[in-house]
Each structure stands twice: as C-alpha cells, then as structure tokens.
C-alpha cells in the first residue's frame, strides 16, 4: 500500500497569513525527560495554520463548525485535476476543468506548494473564478483540496465583499482543504483515495488536518 502525505509540518515560526488576527505558530518545550520524566510540548496556532480544513462558520454567521462536518465526505475516492500548467495569478475558468474528473472529491494540483519559502506564496497563487466554482458545484463535488492558500484572490481579504468562491462553496456544502504540500508526488497514471481528518475542535471555523492519499 502506497501512501502520500500531503500535510505540512507544524513548526515554530512557520509561514502564516499575515493579518492582525492570525497568531504566530509556536511549538515549545513544556516538560523534558530530564526535568519531569517525559517530553511534552505546548502548541500555539490558529485554526487556519498550515494544512487545514475550512468549515462554513469561517464565513457564515450560524454556519456549522469543523466538528459537525460530514466525515464521509472527507474520505474516499478522489480525482486529481492537474493544473500545474497554470502560471502565477492565473484565474481558472470553467473550460480549464475536465468535467470527466469532477467527482464527489477532487484535488487541484497546481504545484504551488514549491513557492512556500518565497514571498510570492501569498501573492501570486492561481485562483478559481466564480464560474469555475459554479461548474464544480453543479457537477456534485462535495470536497475540494488544493496546494494553494485559497481558492480566492489574496487581495480578497482586504475587500468588503471578499472570498466569493469560499462563500459559494459553503452555501452548497462543499468542504475546502487548503495548503497541501508534496503534490508533485502524485502519479497522474494512478488512482487514489483521500483521507483528510481535521482536529475535532468544538465550534471552530476550521482546524489543521492530516491529509494523505492512498494508492488504489
């Protein structure tokens, strides 16, 4: 059985979305074997740090939290849409999405995770047009994962009516996973199952999650 881990390491000082309300990630020693007979860590991070899953509560007042999402939607067969030809600031349009691959679960492979250590990571990533999001929803997709920070523009966070793709997906009960890594390890000639399980944080708008692919 072949497993591909698509999850970023959680580490002190890791890159985060630089807004006033996002916490810096800290992983600190709380106790050591020498001092208390065991190693323990204190972990401080935001609900959208590193590889994570968004819940409707992220953008919708009264939306459901991460602990209420359908686990079955997060686990099972997944189709890979190879969009690695997309350059910086590409807006994905409906004609760029192979409708034969739009299944219940899809993964958008841009290869953007390779920009993680650069200033461009949060600035130039490819995004979905609202028309592409509509095509995805109309095809019956219930779970979408990507190796970019967001399906929406980086500029959206400063705009009044921001993140229209997020909101459209949540309105139609589509689960979103962002910040995948290691997607270049995916073999386009093989079929996979995906398992994306978030931390069960009661009433949270999102949570870090471990995401793996299992070759079928």
Short mmCIF file of C-alpha atoms in Angstrom, two decimals:
data_model
loop_
_atom_site.label_atom_id
_atom_site.label_comp_id
_atom_site.label_asym_id
_atom_site.label_seq_id
_atom_site.Cartn_x
_atom_site.Cartn_y
_atom_site.Cartn_z
CA UNK A 1 0.00 0.00 0.00
CA UNK A 2 1.47 3.34 -1.10
CA UNK A 3 0.76 6.46 0.99
CA UNK A 4 1.48 10.07 0.01
CA UNK A 5 1.46 12.58 2.86
CA UNK A 6 0.19 15.97 1.64
CA UNK A 7 0.43 17.65 5.05
CA UNK A 8 2.77 20.49 6.01
CA UNK A 9 4.86 20.16 9.15
CA UNK A 10 3.65 22.33 12.03
CA UNK A 11 6.71 24.17 13.32
CA UNK A 12 7.54 27.29 15.29
CA UNK A 13 7.75 30.36 13.09
CA UNK A 14 6.12 28.70 10.08
CA UNK A 15 4.62 31.00 7.47
CA UNK A 16 1.07 32.20 8.15
CA UNK A 17 -1.31 34.63 6.52
CA UNK A 18 -0.04 37.98 7.78
CA UNK A 19 -3.15 39.63 9.15
CA UNK A 20 -3.65 41.23 12.53
CA UNK A 21 -5.76 38.38 13.87
CA UNK A 22 -3.60 35.43 12.79
CA UNK A 23 -1.43 34.01 15.56
CA UNK A 24 2.21 33.10 15.03
CA UNK A 25 2.80 29.38 15.32
CA UNK A 26 4.78 28.27 18.36
CA UNK A 27 5.85 24.78 19.38
CA UNK A 28 7.65 24.97 22.71
CA UNK A 29 9.04 22.54 25.25
CA UNK A 30 6.72 22.29 28.25
CA UNK A 31 8.47 19.44 30.04
CA UNK A 32 11.51 17.26 29.39
CA UNK A 33 12.56 13.76 30.39
CA UNK A 34 15.43 15.26 32.39
CA UNK A 35 13.15 17.59 34.34
CA UNK A 36 9.82 15.77 34.73
CA UNK A 37 10.39 12.29 33.33
CA UNK A 38 8.63 12.86 29.99
CA UNK A 39 8.74 15.12 26.93
CA UNK A 40 5.71 17.37 26.34
CA UNK A 41 5.06 20.33 24.05
CA UNK A 42 2.89 23.43 24.12
CA UNK A 43 1.42 24.14 20.68
CA UNK A 44 0.02 27.57 19.78
CA UNK A 45 -1.52 28.03 16.34
CA UNK A 46 -4.52 29.46 14.55
CA UNK A 47 -7.38 27.42 13.17
CA UNK A 48 -6.11 28.12 9.63
CA UNK A 49 -2.40 27.45 10.13
CA UNK A 50 -0.65 25.15 7.67
CA UNK A 51 -2.61 22.35 6.01
CA UNK A 52 -6.15 22.85 7.27
CA UNK A 53 -9.85 22.44 6.58
CA UNK A 54 -12.36 25.29 6.48
CA UNK A 55 -15.85 25.00 7.90
CA UNK A 56 -18.85 27.12 6.81
CA UNK A 57 -18.59 29.01 10.13
CA UNK A 58 -15.41 30.58 8.71
CA UNK A 59 -17.56 32.93 6.60
CA UNK A 60 -21.19 32.29 7.53
CA UNK A 61 -22.86 33.53 10.68
CA UNK A 62 -24.58 30.49 12.15
CA UNK A 63 -22.70 28.15 9.81
CA UNK A 64 -21.69 24.73 11.08
CA UNK A 65 -18.32 24.23 12.74
CA UNK A 66 -15.50 21.86 11.91
CA UNK A 67 -16.75 19.29 14.43
CA UNK A 68 -20.07 18.97 12.60
CA UNK A 69 -18.81 18.32 9.07
CA UNK A 70 -19.61 15.06 7.33
CA UNK A 71 -16.68 12.68 7.82
CA UNK A 72 -17.71 10.55 4.86
CA UNK A 73 -17.20 13.48 2.51
CA UNK A 74 -13.57 13.77 3.66
CA UNK A 75 -12.62 10.15 2.97
CA UNK A 76 -12.82 8.12 -0.21
CA UNK A 77 -12.08 8.11 -3.92
CA UNK A 78 -10.63 11.35 -5.25
CA UNK A 79 -9.87 12.65 -8.74
CA UNK A 80 -6.79 14.74 -9.38
CA UNK A 81 -7.11 17.77 -11.68
CA UNK A 82 -3.63 18.65 -12.93
CA UNK A 83 -3.47 22.44 -13.23
CA UNK A 84 0.31 22.63 -12.90
CA UNK A 85 0.47 24.48 -16.22
CA UNK A 86 -1.18 27.49 -14.54
CA UNK A 87 1.26 30.33 -14.02
CA UNK A 88 1.18 32.95 -11.26
CA UNK A 89 -2.08 34.87 -10.96
CA UNK A 90 -3.93 32.51 -13.28
CA UNK A 91 -7.70 32.64 -12.91
CA UNK A 92 -9.07 29.17 -13.56
CA UNK A 93 -12.11 29.26 -15.83
CA UNK A 94 -14.73 26.52 -16.40
CA UNK A 95 -13.16 25.35 -19.66
CA UNK A 96 -9.93 24.55 -17.77
CA UNK A 97 -11.72 21.97 -15.61
CA UNK A 98 -12.09 18.50 -17.09
CA UNK A 99 -15.74 17.70 -16.40
CA UNK A 100 -14.97 13.98 -16.58
CA UNK A 101 -12.87 14.40 -13.42
CA UNK A 102 -15.39 16.39 -11.40
CA UNK A 103 -16.39 13.73 -8.88
CA UNK A 104 -17.56 13.88 -5.26
CA UNK A 105 -13.99 14.61 -4.16
CA UNK A 106 -11.41 16.49 -6.19
CA UNK A 107 -7.86 17.70 -5.64
CA UNK A 108 -6.46 20.66 -7.57
CA UNK A 109 -2.78 20.09 -8.25
CA UNK A 110 -1.10 23.39 -9.11
CA UNK A 111 2.34 22.56 -7.70
CA UNK A 112 2.18 25.90 -5.90
CA UNK A 113 3.50 24.42 -2.64
CA UNK A 114 7.00 24.74 -4.14
CA UNK A 115 6.65 28.51 -3.60
CA UNK A 116 6.26 28.05 0.17
CA UNK A 117 9.59 29.67 1.06
CA UNK A 118 9.11 32.64 -1.28
CA UNK A 119 7.37 35.99 -0.93
CA UNK A 120 5.16 35.03 -3.88
CA UNK A 121 3.41 32.24 -1.97
CA UNK A 122 0.68 34.55 -0.68
CA UNK A 123 0.68 36.93 -3.62
CA UNK A 124 0.58 35.16 -6.96
CA UNK A 125 -1.16 31.83 -6.48
CA UNK A 126 -3.74 30.64 -9.05
CA UNK A 127 -7.39 31.05 -8.06
CA UNK A 128 -10.81 29.86 -9.18
CA UNK A 129 -13.24 32.11 -10.99
CA UNK A 130 -16.75 32.11 -9.59
CA UNK A 131 -17.86 30.48 -12.86
CA UNK A 132 -15.39 27.63 -12.27
CA UNK A 133 -16.73 27.26 -8.73
CA UNK A 134 -20.25 27.06 -10.13
CA UNK A 135 -19.22 24.31 -12.55
CA UNK A 136 -17.65 22.39 -9.65
CA UNK A 137 -20.79 22.65 -7.52
CA UNK A 138 -23.14 21.78 -10.38
CA UNK A 139 -21.08 18.62 -11.01
CA UNK A 140 -21.88 17.42 -7.47
CA UNK A 141 -18.47 17.98 -5.87
CA UNK A 142 -18.66 17.92 -2.05
CA UNK A 143 -14.95 18.11 -1.17
CA UNK A 144 -12.16 20.14 -2.77
CA UNK A 145 -8.50 20.26 -1.75
CA UNK A 146 -5.69 22.37 -3.21
CA UNK A 147 -1.98 23.11 -2.78
CA UNK A 148 -2.55 26.87 -2.65
CA UNK A 149 -3.56 29.09 0.29
CA UNK A 150 -7.05 29.75 -1.04
CA UNK A 151 -9.44 29.33 -3.95
CA UNK A 152 -9.96 33.12 -3.74
CA UNK A 153 -7.66 36.02 -4.53
CA UNK A 154 -5.09 37.10 -1.95
CA UNK A 155 -6.49 40.61 -2.35
CA UNK A 156 -9.94 39.45 -1.30
CA UNK A 157 -9.04 39.61 2.38
CA UNK A 158 -8.90 43.42 2.16
CA UNK A 159 -12.11 43.82 0.18
CA UNK A 160 -15.61 44.38 1.56
CA UNK A 161 -17.28 41.52 -0.32
CA UNK A 162 -14.32 39.19 -0.16
CA UNK A 163 -13.86 35.47 -0.82
CA UNK A 164 -16.85 34.83 -3.10
CA UNK A 165 -15.65 31.33 -4.00
CA UNK A 166 -15.38 30.29 -0.34
CA UNK A 167 -18.88 31.60 0.29
CA UNK A 168 -20.33 29.93 -2.77
CA UNK A 169 -18.81 26.57 -1.81
CA UNK A 170 -20.04 26.84 1.76
CA UNK A 171 -23.52 27.78 0.60
CA UNK A 172 -23.56 24.49 -1.31
CA UNK A 173 -21.98 22.36 1.44
CA UNK A 174 -18.58 21.91 -0.21
CA UNK A 175 -15.70 21.19 2.18
CA UNK A 176 -12.47 23.09 1.49
CA UNK A 177 -8.91 21.97 2.32
CA UNK A 178 -6.01 24.36 1.69
CA UNK A 179 -2.20 24.43 1.95
CA UNK A 180 -1.48 20.94 0.70
CA UNK A 181 2.17 20.10 0.07
CA UNK A 182 4.08 17.41 -1.82
CA UNK A 183 1.54 17.18 -4.65
CA UNK A 184 4.33 16.53 -7.17
CA UNK A 185 4.49 13.02 -5.69
CA UNK A 186 1.07 12.27 -7.19
CA UNK A 187 1.25 9.98 -10.23
CA UNK A 188 -1.29 11.02 -12.86
CA UNK A 189 -1.50 7.44 -14.11
CA UNK A 190 -2.71 6.11 -10.75
CA UNK A 191 -5.95 6.31 -8.80
CA UNK A 192 -6.17 7.37 -5.18
CA UNK A 193 -8.32 7.60 -2.10
CA UNK A 194 -8.01 10.69 0.07
CA UNK A 195 -8.27 10.90 3.86
CA UNK A 196 -8.45 14.41 5.32
CA UNK A 197 -9.31 14.46 9.02
CA UNK A 198 -9.32 17.76 10.93
CA UNK A 199 -8.78 18.19 14.64
CA UNK A 200 -12.17 17.97 16.31
CA UNK A 201 -12.24 21.45 17.82
CA UNK A 202 -15.72 22.12 19.15
CA UNK A 203 -17.46 25.01 17.37
CA UNK A 204 -14.37 26.01 15.38
CA UNK A 205 -14.38 27.73 11.98
CA UNK A 206 -11.57 25.47 10.80
CA UNK A 207 -8.78 23.23 12.04
CA UNK A 208 -5.41 21.80 11.00
CA UNK A 209 -5.80 18.38 9.42
CA UNK A 210 -3.66 15.46 8.29
CA UNK A 211 -4.22 14.77 4.62
CA UNK A 212 -3.00 11.63 2.89
CA UNK A 213 -3.55 9.88 -0.41
CA UNK A 214 -3.65 6.09 -0.60
CA UNK A 215 -2.94 4.47 -3.92
CA UNK A 216 -5.73 2.18 -5.05
#
